[in-house]
């Protein structure tokens, strides 16, 4: 495969995301301008100009009409996808770390970093179609300091049917909040170190976490039980569950800080392919020259995009050999018996 | 003019440029006008059952106005039907906005485009491959991975069949009963233990083979059965894989095992292999037919594998006593010249 290099950004990529139908690709970086691309040919369709800070997260709604971007300028902006017009700016009290549409796209949740005297906050905003956006959030959940330490959230996601909000933290903890009254429902220690990303599969039955503790873990979204663990030898920045195959794509690499102090060859800046069930790594795709910060696989399973610290987004189209690839089936006992018989004769 | 024939210059892949055959055709005098000749319209044939369409087009000869160029193009037409949501089709019509308006198409000195296709081909590589071998192409990498998977599985099956896992544990070495023969540098420590009483004896060995030389019924050793049907193949080229050998030998009968000796570090073939047949007759036939067989620019040399006698410890390790390094055969009794190995 010869990937497309999308050179729309000048700073490290923070997030890449395909829309629900898989025809659009959104990318955001630490420069101020999120971009939208066509996923079939990699052409840039538009940029969303207006933020004054790094973009930490973005989310496109189910119907591909609106885009939300979360920025370090303590705002979250709502955009019209077709024209790139900014409909509204939701002001926060700290850098906005994550944003997520609720199922149904009638409301969304954001998570903001602690800032000066403010704690980290989850905010849920209504997003009516008539355009009457209220400044005040529908619900505000304050996340207090633990002891004297500030807690830094990294991601926010809605569970299926908007039943709960999953928030991951840089301490490796995942907390589950009730979106109606803001109560803490559950809390699990998922990793020993920072959770860089938390992602659901499409039907929200599983989610996968990527952590700086060199592992990525697959959880059951209903009972929050760990199902699988994918071990690597570098911090994992993003992991995504393939919809068409039982595969996991992992992106990572050594921390950006230490890149300059080590040789480029040992960087391990490749996208790694793991088998979902066997937890075995079976492939890797090289190309980036910085750690991969963000990954997403097209819901149609034909291509995937990776964005890295080097500022490039690479849009890869899978080879036929990958698309046709059959997963090895574990040894079956019936065939064993037959073997035995023929050997005996 | 000669019509293009199948396989001549037709490329089957649909995304490639169609093969073009240009042959000058003299027009009849009736067609000649003052400006030269009448250019007949382009004719497109129907798409036949194989998806091939023949397009015949004409254009005037650049030098001679009385002649026509006739171009016959054979096309393989492939239609791909893809269903997509209506909304996707609508979104295709969206106009560019923001900075994307300045994106040129990269042609004719337009502003540089923001999307370029990588010049390098990238592959899904096998992460477990040795670093030196990573120039392999993707299909090989994947296939190799699956091969490894199957090999592992086969190994497990064999282990179960011959119940050698215990032996390996007793021997304390990495060698299992059935890998010893081919083990170029593997420890031979597991060997004698295999004859321990109460061991599972493969059914094929229970009745037969008792008359075979060196294999008395009481002193039965499971791995000896293997030895008798095992051919040692030497002078194999470096590029030969176990699968190649399997291909080569399986036409003579059922093969129980192929072992290609590889260098531990580089994984490059060391130029010899062991092939074990299930039946001795098959092995003998293979021996007869393939002795001196020219395979991949080298001439194969076949001999029966020596019965696995415990060697003196000095020779069984990874140390090379020959003084020529790993390349030279450690077996000095059989005076074979390993020219191919020395050239490495």
XYZ file of C-alpha atoms in Angstrom:
689
model
C 0.000 0.000 0.000
C 1.090 3.517 -0.692
C -0.403 5.698 1.978
C -1.548 9.259 1.481
C 0.350 11.793 3.496
C -1.981 14.462 4.762
C 0.084 17.540 5.370
C -2.457 19.876 6.818
C -0.923 20.318 10.215
C 2.222 21.900 11.462
C 2.267 20.512 14.972
C 1.880 17.108 16.583
C -1.384 15.406 15.747
C -3.626 14.892 18.753
C -6.627 13.078 17.349
C -7.851 11.469 14.143
C -11.373 10.230 13.709
C -13.510 8.821 10.938
C -17.158 9.716 10.854
C -19.836 7.092 11.311
C -20.190 6.360 7.597
C -16.479 6.279 7.036
C -16.355 8.782 4.175
C -14.856 11.646 6.160
C -11.764 11.885 8.261
C -11.186 14.499 10.929
C -7.798 15.408 12.228
C -6.705 17.828 14.894
C -3.323 18.851 16.111
C -1.625 21.194 18.474
C -1.852 23.878 15.847
C -5.155 25.697 15.955
C -6.988 24.326 12.970
C -8.849 21.014 12.838
C -9.269 19.648 9.347
C -11.722 17.499 7.480
C -10.607 15.151 4.698
C -12.231 12.799 2.275
C -11.245 9.316 3.302
C -11.330 7.766 -0.168
C -8.747 10.050 -1.793
C -7.277 12.027 1.077
C -8.353 15.403 -0.292
C -8.820 18.109 2.248
C -12.394 19.343 2.283
C -12.147 22.029 4.864
C -10.590 23.496 7.940
C -12.322 24.837 11.005
C -10.609 28.117 11.809
C -11.250 29.948 15.028
C -9.598 28.286 17.999
C -6.768 29.992 19.835
C -5.274 26.927 21.458
C -4.217 23.386 20.753
C -7.043 21.040 19.865
C -7.154 18.143 22.265
C -10.186 16.300 21.056
C -12.972 16.386 18.528
C -16.122 14.458 17.871
C -18.376 14.306 14.852
C -21.987 13.430 15.409
C -23.702 10.307 14.169
C -25.302 12.050 11.177
C -22.160 13.857 10.055
C -23.699 17.286 10.314
C -22.007 18.833 13.342
C -18.524 18.749 14.743
C -17.376 19.492 18.260
C -13.824 20.484 19.016
C -12.228 20.727 22.425
C -9.369 23.144 22.747
C -6.765 24.258 25.227
C -8.107 27.820 24.884
C -10.771 26.702 27.385
C -13.499 26.578 24.814
C -15.440 23.956 22.993
C -16.776 24.933 19.592
C -19.684 23.582 17.638
C -19.256 23.660 13.854
C -21.421 23.082 10.827
C -19.695 20.338 8.977
C -20.682 21.347 5.482
C -19.554 24.958 5.614
C -17.116 25.134 8.484
C -19.171 27.816 10.188
C -18.851 28.037 13.954
C -22.319 27.870 15.494
C -21.440 28.356 19.094
C -18.582 28.563 21.516
C -19.009 26.908 24.887
C -16.750 28.565 27.410
C -15.047 26.473 30.067
C -12.885 27.271 33.048
C -9.872 25.288 31.951
C -8.397 23.653 28.883
C -10.946 21.267 27.442
C -9.413 17.828 27.300
C -12.189 15.750 25.862
C -15.542 16.031 24.175
C -18.099 13.410 23.297
C -21.515 13.432 21.664
C -24.209 11.558 23.491
C -26.126 8.933 21.561
C -28.789 10.769 19.625
C -26.611 13.876 19.284
C -28.958 15.996 21.392
C -26.364 16.719 24.026
C -22.683 16.324 24.605
C -20.237 16.095 27.466
C -16.907 17.779 27.892
C -14.137 17.339 30.391
C -11.832 20.182 31.310
C -8.469 20.208 33.023
C -7.966 21.783 36.411
C -6.916 25.393 35.966
C -5.679 27.825 38.614
C -8.179 27.410 41.440
C -10.679 25.365 39.469
C -10.908 21.626 39.676
C -11.349 19.360 36.696
C -14.952 19.502 35.533
C -17.317 17.417 33.510
C -19.967 19.493 31.785
C -22.969 18.280 29.894
C -24.470 20.722 27.405
C -27.732 20.543 25.549
C -27.475 20.928 21.841
C -30.953 21.555 20.518
C -31.467 21.570 16.789
C -33.222 24.944 16.830
C -29.961 26.619 17.748
C -30.922 28.023 21.160
C -27.742 27.122 22.884
C -27.659 27.994 26.556
C -24.435 29.177 28.103
C -25.067 27.230 31.271
C -24.485 23.512 31.098
C -27.265 21.109 31.899
C -25.046 19.486 34.498
C -21.670 20.243 35.986
C -19.697 17.606 37.854
C -16.770 18.787 39.881
C -13.892 16.337 40.235
C -12.111 17.241 43.476
C -8.422 16.957 44.089
C -7.145 13.738 45.572
C -5.318 14.823 48.692
C -3.256 17.701 47.492
C -2.826 16.399 43.971
C -4.681 17.661 40.970
C -6.381 15.020 38.934
C -5.969 15.326 35.202
C -8.654 13.738 33.096
C -7.674 12.480 29.666
C -10.836 11.288 27.977
C -14.578 11.231 28.234
C -17.004 8.826 26.586
C -20.678 7.996 26.891
C -21.593 4.404 27.469
C -24.396 2.836 25.437
C -27.794 4.587 25.650
C -26.221 7.474 27.547
C -26.399 5.495 30.735
C -23.128 6.673 32.139
C -20.067 8.757 31.453
C -16.684 7.073 31.395
C -13.803 9.326 32.293
C -10.195 8.215 32.226
C -7.453 9.868 34.243
C -3.714 10.231 34.094
C -3.476 8.178 37.277
C -4.709 5.110 35.416
C -8.159 5.264 36.978
C -11.423 5.052 35.068
C -14.463 6.584 36.738
C -18.052 6.067 35.845
C -20.454 8.968 36.445
C -24.201 9.160 36.309
C -25.090 11.796 33.686
C -28.409 12.656 35.338
C -27.261 13.551 38.839
C -23.498 13.559 38.598
C -22.909 10.795 41.116
C -19.879 8.587 40.949
C -21.185 5.126 40.101
C -18.041 3.086 39.816
C -14.309 3.378 39.748
C -11.683 0.951 38.507
C -7.931 1.099 38.447
C -7.306 0.100 34.890
C -3.636 0.920 34.512
C -0.612 1.761 36.576
C 0.157 4.869 34.554
C -1.581 7.480 32.498
C -4.422 6.374 30.283
C -3.844 8.099 26.999
C -7.027 7.095 25.264
C -10.228 5.278 25.872
C -12.251 4.124 22.911
C -15.393 2.150 22.378
C -16.116 -0.238 19.586
C -18.997 0.715 17.362
C -21.820 -0.879 19.317
C -20.291 0.175 22.613
C -19.995 -3.293 24.087
C -16.251 -3.152 24.495
C -13.788 -0.431 25.127
C -10.057 -0.360 24.857
C -7.672 1.719 26.881
C -4.183 2.743 25.870
C -1.744 3.549 28.564
C 1.726 4.819 29.198
C 2.405 1.616 31.135
C 3.136 -0.088 27.771
C -0.115 -1.975 27.660
C -3.501 -1.650 26.132
C -6.444 -3.391 27.728
C -9.778 -4.486 26.445
C -12.708 -4.097 28.805
C -16.263 -5.244 28.820
C -18.325 -2.059 28.800
C -21.121 -3.547 30.880
C -19.379 -4.940 33.930
C -16.028 -3.139 33.462
C -14.120 -6.428 33.540
C -10.789 -6.636 31.858
C -10.974 -9.154 29.014
C -7.631 -8.912 27.267
C -4.308 -7.250 27.537
C -1.991 -6.282 24.690
C 1.583 -5.858 25.756
C 4.130 -3.760 23.944
C 7.499 -2.358 24.817
C 6.605 1.296 24.412
C 3.947 3.637 25.760
C 0.691 3.164 23.888
C -0.944 6.389 22.771
C -3.966 5.122 20.974
C -5.641 1.817 20.282
C -8.625 1.045 18.148
C -10.793 -2.015 17.657
C -11.333 -3.068 14.062
C -14.971 -3.508 13.122
C -14.391 -6.025 10.365
C -11.767 -8.300 11.771
C -10.853 -9.395 15.253
C -7.917 -7.100 15.205
C -6.611 -4.329 17.394
C -4.483 -1.512 16.053
C -2.052 0.022 18.496
C -0.127 3.212 18.024
C 2.570 4.530 20.208
C 6.266 4.881 20.514
C 8.644 6.251 22.969
C 7.675 9.447 24.644
C 8.095 12.559 22.580
C 10.499 13.968 25.132
C 13.038 11.195 24.727
C 12.905 10.932 20.936
C 15.768 13.323 20.382
C 18.013 11.494 22.784
C 17.782 8.106 21.095
C 18.420 6.874 17.601
C 15.547 6.940 15.153
C 15.828 3.278 14.383
C 14.836 2.108 17.818
C 11.861 4.416 18.001
C 9.247 1.808 17.255
C 6.982 4.318 15.634
C 4.939 1.731 13.861
C 1.295 0.871 13.958
C 1.015 -2.525 15.513
C -1.611 -5.064 14.662
C -2.713 -7.433 17.374
C -5.184 -10.224 17.242
C -8.066 -9.340 19.483
C -8.543 -12.785 20.952
C -5.084 -14.325 20.957
C -3.393 -11.103 22.073
C -0.630 -11.874 19.628
C 1.084 -9.263 17.519
C 1.055 -10.335 13.900
C 1.986 -7.266 11.940
C 3.263 -3.747 11.979
C 3.242 -0.846 9.562
C 6.097 1.597 9.620
C 6.381 5.065 8.250
C 6.105 7.714 10.911
C 9.141 9.366 12.324
C 7.569 10.316 15.602
C 5.423 8.462 18.059
C 1.906 7.829 16.838
C -0.512 9.891 18.882
C -3.762 9.012 17.242
C -5.230 6.188 15.222
C -8.531 5.323 13.721
C -9.735 2.598 11.445
C -12.420 3.270 8.902
C -15.731 1.638 9.853
C -15.785 0.084 6.381
C -12.523 -1.654 7.210
C -10.706 -0.574 4.056
C -8.349 2.009 5.381
C -6.970 3.444 8.544
C -5.364 6.702 9.499
C -2.581 7.409 11.922
C -1.419 10.768 13.167
C 1.890 11.262 14.853
C 4.057 13.644 16.748
C 5.792 14.431 13.445
C 2.702 16.328 12.301
C 1.796 13.946 9.523
C -1.379 12.056 9.127
C -0.952 8.919 7.056
C -3.978 7.433 5.425
C -3.325 3.778 4.662
C -5.383 1.608 2.390
C -5.181 -2.037 3.255
C -3.715 -4.431 0.729
C -5.812 -7.195 -0.644
C -3.643 -9.627 1.229
C -4.742 -8.070 4.483
C -8.387 -7.828 3.530
C -8.432 -11.473 2.421
C -6.392 -12.644 5.327
C -7.932 -15.399 7.352
C -7.167 -15.585 10.989
C -5.509 -18.763 12.110
C -7.985 -21.101 13.678
C -6.830 -22.804 16.835
C -6.174 -26.484 16.590
C -9.306 -28.578 16.612
C -9.390 -31.898 18.394
C -11.395 -33.764 15.739
C -8.703 -33.355 13.132
C -6.192 -34.476 15.702
C -8.002 -37.759 16.072
C -8.006 -38.287 12.341
C -4.317 -37.642 12.178
C -3.771 -40.232 14.825
C -5.779 -42.765 12.896
C -3.977 -42.274 9.631
C -0.681 -42.371 11.402
C -1.625 -45.679 12.994
C -2.362 -47.209 9.620
C -1.770 -6.512 -39.216
C -1.608 -8.933 -36.417
C -4.389 -8.974 -33.924
C -3.274 -9.018 -30.328
C -3.560 -12.417 -28.817
C -4.307 -13.482 -25.307
C -1.248 -13.368 -23.192
C 0.700 -11.317 -25.710
C 0.438 -7.872 -24.318
C -2.803 -7.902 -22.473
C -2.515 -7.053 -18.867
C -5.133 -8.666 -16.746
C -5.118 -6.176 -13.953
C -7.854 -3.677 -14.490
C -6.101 -0.676 -13.077
C -3.107 -0.867 -15.344
C -2.761 0.980 -18.574
C -4.372 -0.986 -21.356
C -2.021 -2.562 -23.813
C -2.051 -0.655 -27.020
C -1.239 -2.159 -30.352
C -0.757 0.305 -33.104
C -0.595 -0.893 -36.618
C -0.872 1.178 -39.754
C -3.656 0.281 -42.098
C -3.773 1.395 -45.674
C -7.070 2.939 -46.431
C -8.848 2.129 -49.623
C -8.730 4.724 -52.324
C -12.457 5.407 -52.011
C -11.947 6.902 -48.598
C -9.466 9.438 -49.763
C -10.710 12.980 -49.719
C -8.907 16.207 -50.295
C -7.865 16.386 -46.687
C -6.685 12.816 -46.614
C -8.835 9.965 -45.356
C -12.110 9.693 -43.574
C -11.551 8.686 -40.007
C -14.006 5.963 -39.066
C -15.690 6.308 -35.691
C -14.294 4.466 -32.736
C -15.838 1.081 -32.340
C -16.366 -0.549 -29.019
C -17.199 -4.218 -28.875
C -19.554 -5.705 -26.377
C -18.102 -6.822 -23.080
C -17.785 -10.564 -23.386
C -18.258 -13.175 -20.684
C -14.705 -12.809 -19.490
C -15.158 -9.090 -19.102
C -13.012 -8.238 -22.103
C -13.865 -5.358 -24.357
C -12.119 -4.532 -27.604
C -11.979 -0.887 -28.575
C -10.937 -0.059 -32.105
C -10.131 3.537 -32.871
C -8.608 5.260 -35.875
C -6.652 8.414 -36.362
C -4.843 9.864 -39.322
C -1.231 9.006 -39.842
C 0.824 12.001 -38.749
C 3.137 11.909 -41.771
C 1.207 10.273 -44.525
C -2.291 11.696 -45.027
C -3.298 8.649 -47.017
C -2.808 6.332 -44.147
C -4.652 5.682 -40.937
C -3.417 4.539 -37.595
C -5.607 1.829 -36.250
C -5.470 1.283 -32.549
C -6.878 -1.889 -31.100
C -7.168 -1.808 -27.358
C -8.167 -4.805 -25.375
C -9.611 -3.871 -22.062
C -10.515 -5.968 -19.140
C -13.586 -4.339 -17.747
C -14.223 -4.799 -14.088
C -17.250 -3.309 -12.475
C -17.273 -2.877 -8.800
C -20.593 -2.267 -7.210
C -20.462 -0.558 -3.924
C -23.445 0.470 -1.918
C -23.182 3.664 -0.036
C -25.479 5.769 2.015
C -27.327 8.588 0.290
C -25.801 10.994 2.739
C -22.330 10.025 1.538
C -23.302 10.839 -2.026
C -24.607 14.178 -0.857
C -21.456 14.877 1.066
C -19.433 14.244 -2.058
C -20.860 17.467 -3.455
C -19.656 19.582 -0.574
C -17.538 22.536 -1.531
C -14.179 23.126 0.000
C -13.960 25.708 2.740
C -11.406 27.278 5.026
C -7.766 26.722 4.194
C -8.722 23.853 1.935
C -9.745 26.392 -0.745
C -6.094 27.176 -1.256
C -5.222 23.554 -1.857
C -4.089 23.345 -5.431
C -4.097 20.155 -7.373
C -0.324 20.261 -7.558
C -0.342 20.635 -11.330
C 0.706 23.575 -13.481
C 2.426 25.409 -10.679
C -0.674 25.597 -8.529
C -0.272 25.984 -4.834
C 1.130 22.882 -3.299
C -1.427 20.340 -2.377
C -1.856 19.181 1.137
C -2.310 15.566 0.174
C 0.440 13.617 -1.473
C 0.756 9.949 -2.020
C 3.750 8.362 -0.434
C 6.466 7.341 -2.856
C 7.383 4.366 -0.772
C 5.387 1.266 -0.645
C 4.656 0.274 2.928
C 3.775 -3.182 4.049
C 2.247 -4.925 6.908
C 5.396 -6.454 8.265
C 5.972 -9.376 10.493
C 7.027 -7.907 13.817
C 8.705 -11.130 14.893
C 10.968 -11.257 11.868
C 14.627 -10.679 12.299
C 15.651 -7.100 11.667
C 17.850 -8.108 8.761
C 15.024 -9.820 7.000
C 12.571 -6.992 7.061
C 12.800 -6.197 3.397
C 10.548 -9.108 2.696
C 7.298 -8.143 1.118
C 4.074 -8.081 2.967
C 2.475 -11.196 1.669
C 5.514 -13.167 2.621
C 5.506 -11.632 6.034
C 1.941 -12.563 6.687
C 2.344 -15.975 5.190
C 5.454 -16.493 7.255
C 3.587 -15.633 10.349
C 0.845 -18.064 9.572
C 3.428 -20.652 8.660
C 4.994 -20.221 12.044
C 1.607 -20.683 13.579
C 0.989 -23.900 11.668
C 4.459 -25.146 12.393
C 3.911 -24.624 16.065
C 0.638 -26.410 15.863
C 2.109 -29.303 13.957
C 4.867 -29.536 16.471
C 2.385 -29.711 19.278
C 0.474 -32.431 17.479
C 3.600 -34.444 16.940
C 4.637 -33.942 20.489
C 1.331 -35.233 21.636
C 1.483 -38.133 19.238
C 4.861 -39.311 20.361
C 4.490 -38.102 23.883
C 7.892 -36.497 23.859
C 7.153 -33.524 26.009
C 8.095 -35.499 29.057
C 11.334 -36.544 27.498
C 12.249 -32.999 26.799
C 11.609 -32.197 30.402
C 13.731 -35.113 31.565
C 16.522 -34.316 29.212
C 16.451 -30.818 30.517
C 17.407 -29.485 27.112
C 15.495 -27.735 24.419
C 15.670 -30.792 22.209
C 12.673 -33.041 21.941
C 12.885 -36.633 20.891
C 12.021 -36.077 17.310
C 14.083 -33.008 16.603
C 17.337 -34.509 17.607
C 18.265 -35.997 14.336
C 18.191 -32.721 12.568
C 19.538 -30.716 15.385
C 22.690 -29.241 13.994
C 23.634 -27.644 17.227
C 20.859 -28.822 19.488
C 21.726 -30.697 22.588
C 21.611 -34.430 22.258
C 21.018 -34.927 25.926
C 17.363 -35.837 25.468
C 18.199 -38.871 23.377
C 19.010 -41.685 25.718
C 16.230 -40.820 28.092
C 13.711 -41.514 25.362
C 14.263 -45.211 25.741
C 13.072 -45.217 29.309
C 10.619 -47.987 30.171
C 6.913 -47.221 30.207
C 7.252 -44.856 27.293
C 4.562 -44.607 24.725
C 5.518 -46.561 21.641
C 4.007 -45.384 18.392
C 1.719 -48.057 16.936
C 3.675 -48.155 13.734
C 6.770 -49.153 15.644
C 5.236 -51.794 17.869
C 5.094 -54.689 15.483
C 7.323 -53.749 12.621
C 10.864 -52.588 12.555
C 11.993 -55.116 15.096
C 14.006 -56.805 12.395
C 15.476 -53.583 11.229
C 19.183 -53.267 11.801
C 20.116 -51.871 15.146
C 16.529 -51.772 16.333
C 16.045 -54.758 18.578
C 12.629 -55.076 20.175
C 13.983 -54.744 23.644
C 16.325 -51.911 22.934
C 13.693 -49.971 21.069
C 14.175 -46.260 20.926
C 11.378 -44.173 19.490
C 13.588 -41.798 17.565
C 15.324 -44.603 15.714
C 12.294 -45.307 13.681
C 12.548 -41.778 12.442
C 16.215 -42.163 11.711
C 15.697 -45.065 9.414
C 13.390 -43.133 7.176
C 15.309 -39.932 7.333
C 17.301 -38.571 4.497
C 20.005 -36.066 5.035
C 19.963 -33.606 2.166
C 22.992 -31.490 1.653
C 24.119 -28.891 -0.833
C 20.884 -26.959 -0.715
C 20.884 -23.377 -1.854
C 20.343 -20.693 0.716
C 17.040 -19.591 -0.697
C 15.403 -22.939 -0.277
C 12.771 -23.025 2.419
C 11.273 -25.918 4.294
C 8.160 -25.527 2.218
C 10.197 -25.929 -0.960
C 11.684 -29.131 0.352
C 8.290 -30.341 1.354
C 7.114 -29.710 -2.186
C 10.076 -31.507 -3.603
C 9.859 -34.578 -1.447
C 6.188 -35.066 -0.824
C 5.642 -36.527 -4.270
C 7.428 -39.662 -3.092
C 5.223 -40.285 -0.118
C 4.032 -39.012 3.187
C 6.547 -36.887 4.970
C 6.572 -36.769 8.695
C 9.002 -33.972 9.114
C 11.223 -31.570 7.260
C 13.967 -29.860 9.108
C 16.087 -27.233 7.467
C 19.140 -26.295 9.453
C 19.360 -22.581 9.929
C 21.865 -20.382 11.544
C 20.698 -19.452 14.988
C 21.344 -15.755 14.651
C 20.856 -14.920 11.033
C 18.211 -17.570 10.287
C 19.915 -18.162 6.981
C 19.873 -21.728 5.795
C 23.030 -23.649 6.523
C 22.658 -25.678 3.410
C 21.461 -28.980 4.725
C 18.207 -30.486 5.804
C 16.626 -33.650 7.096
C 13.545 -35.103 5.534
C 11.765 -37.928 7.313
C 9.334 -40.127 5.496
C 6.616 -42.150 7.087
C 7.540 -45.163 5.003
C 11.025 -46.320 4.340
C 10.155 -47.370 0.793
C 9.154 -43.846 -0.071
C 12.372 -42.586 1.399
C 14.366 -45.054 -0.654
C 12.579 -44.005 -3.790
C 13.201 -40.350 -3.074
C 16.808 -41.155 -2.422
C 17.142 -42.858 -5.744
C 15.369 -40.197 -7.768
C 16.721 -37.068 -6.193
C 20.319 -38.122 -5.798
C 22.236 -35.594 -7.815
C 19.097 -33.702 -8.690
C 19.802 -30.179 -9.853
C 17.873 -27.913 -7.585
C 18.183 -24.154 -7.737
C 21.634 -24.095 -9.364
C 23.095 -26.657 -6.965
C 23.224 -30.399 -7.082
C 21.521 -32.125 -4.217
C 23.344 -34.779 -2.305
C 21.295 -37.258 -0.372
C 22.378 -39.774 2.208
C 20.726 -41.654 4.986
C 20.804 -39.835 8.254
C 23.152 -41.458 10.692
C 21.581 -43.159 13.662
C 21.617 -40.749 16.479
C 24.385 -41.949 18.693
C 25.315 -39.875 21.636
C 28.216 -37.766 20.619
C 30.973 -36.576 22.779
C 29.839 -33.442 24.526
C 32.358 -31.252 22.775
C 30.732 -31.761 19.403
C 27.131 -31.341 20.422
C 27.318 -27.770 21.556
C 27.333 -24.684 19.452
C 31.083 -24.598 19.368
C 32.660 -25.305 16.030
C 35.544 -27.626 16.267
C 36.318 -27.628 12.601
C 38.021 -24.296 12.768
C 36.108 -23.145 9.711
C 33.272 -21.774 11.800
C 29.715 -22.814 11.514
C 29.875 -23.153 7.771
C 31.717 -26.411 7.717
C 29.967 -29.647 8.415
C 30.728 -30.970 11.827
C 30.436 -34.500 10.561
C 33.987 -35.337 9.648
C 33.430 -39.060 9.338
C 31.493 -38.823 6.131
C 33.886 -37.206 3.772
C 31.615 -34.867 1.927
C 32.727 -31.660 0.409
C 30.450 -28.866 1.388
C 31.535 -26.474 -1.248
C 28.329 -24.521 -1.207
C 28.640 -23.908 2.457
C 32.143 -22.669 2.259
C 31.362 -20.085 -0.351
C 29.037 -18.336 2.008
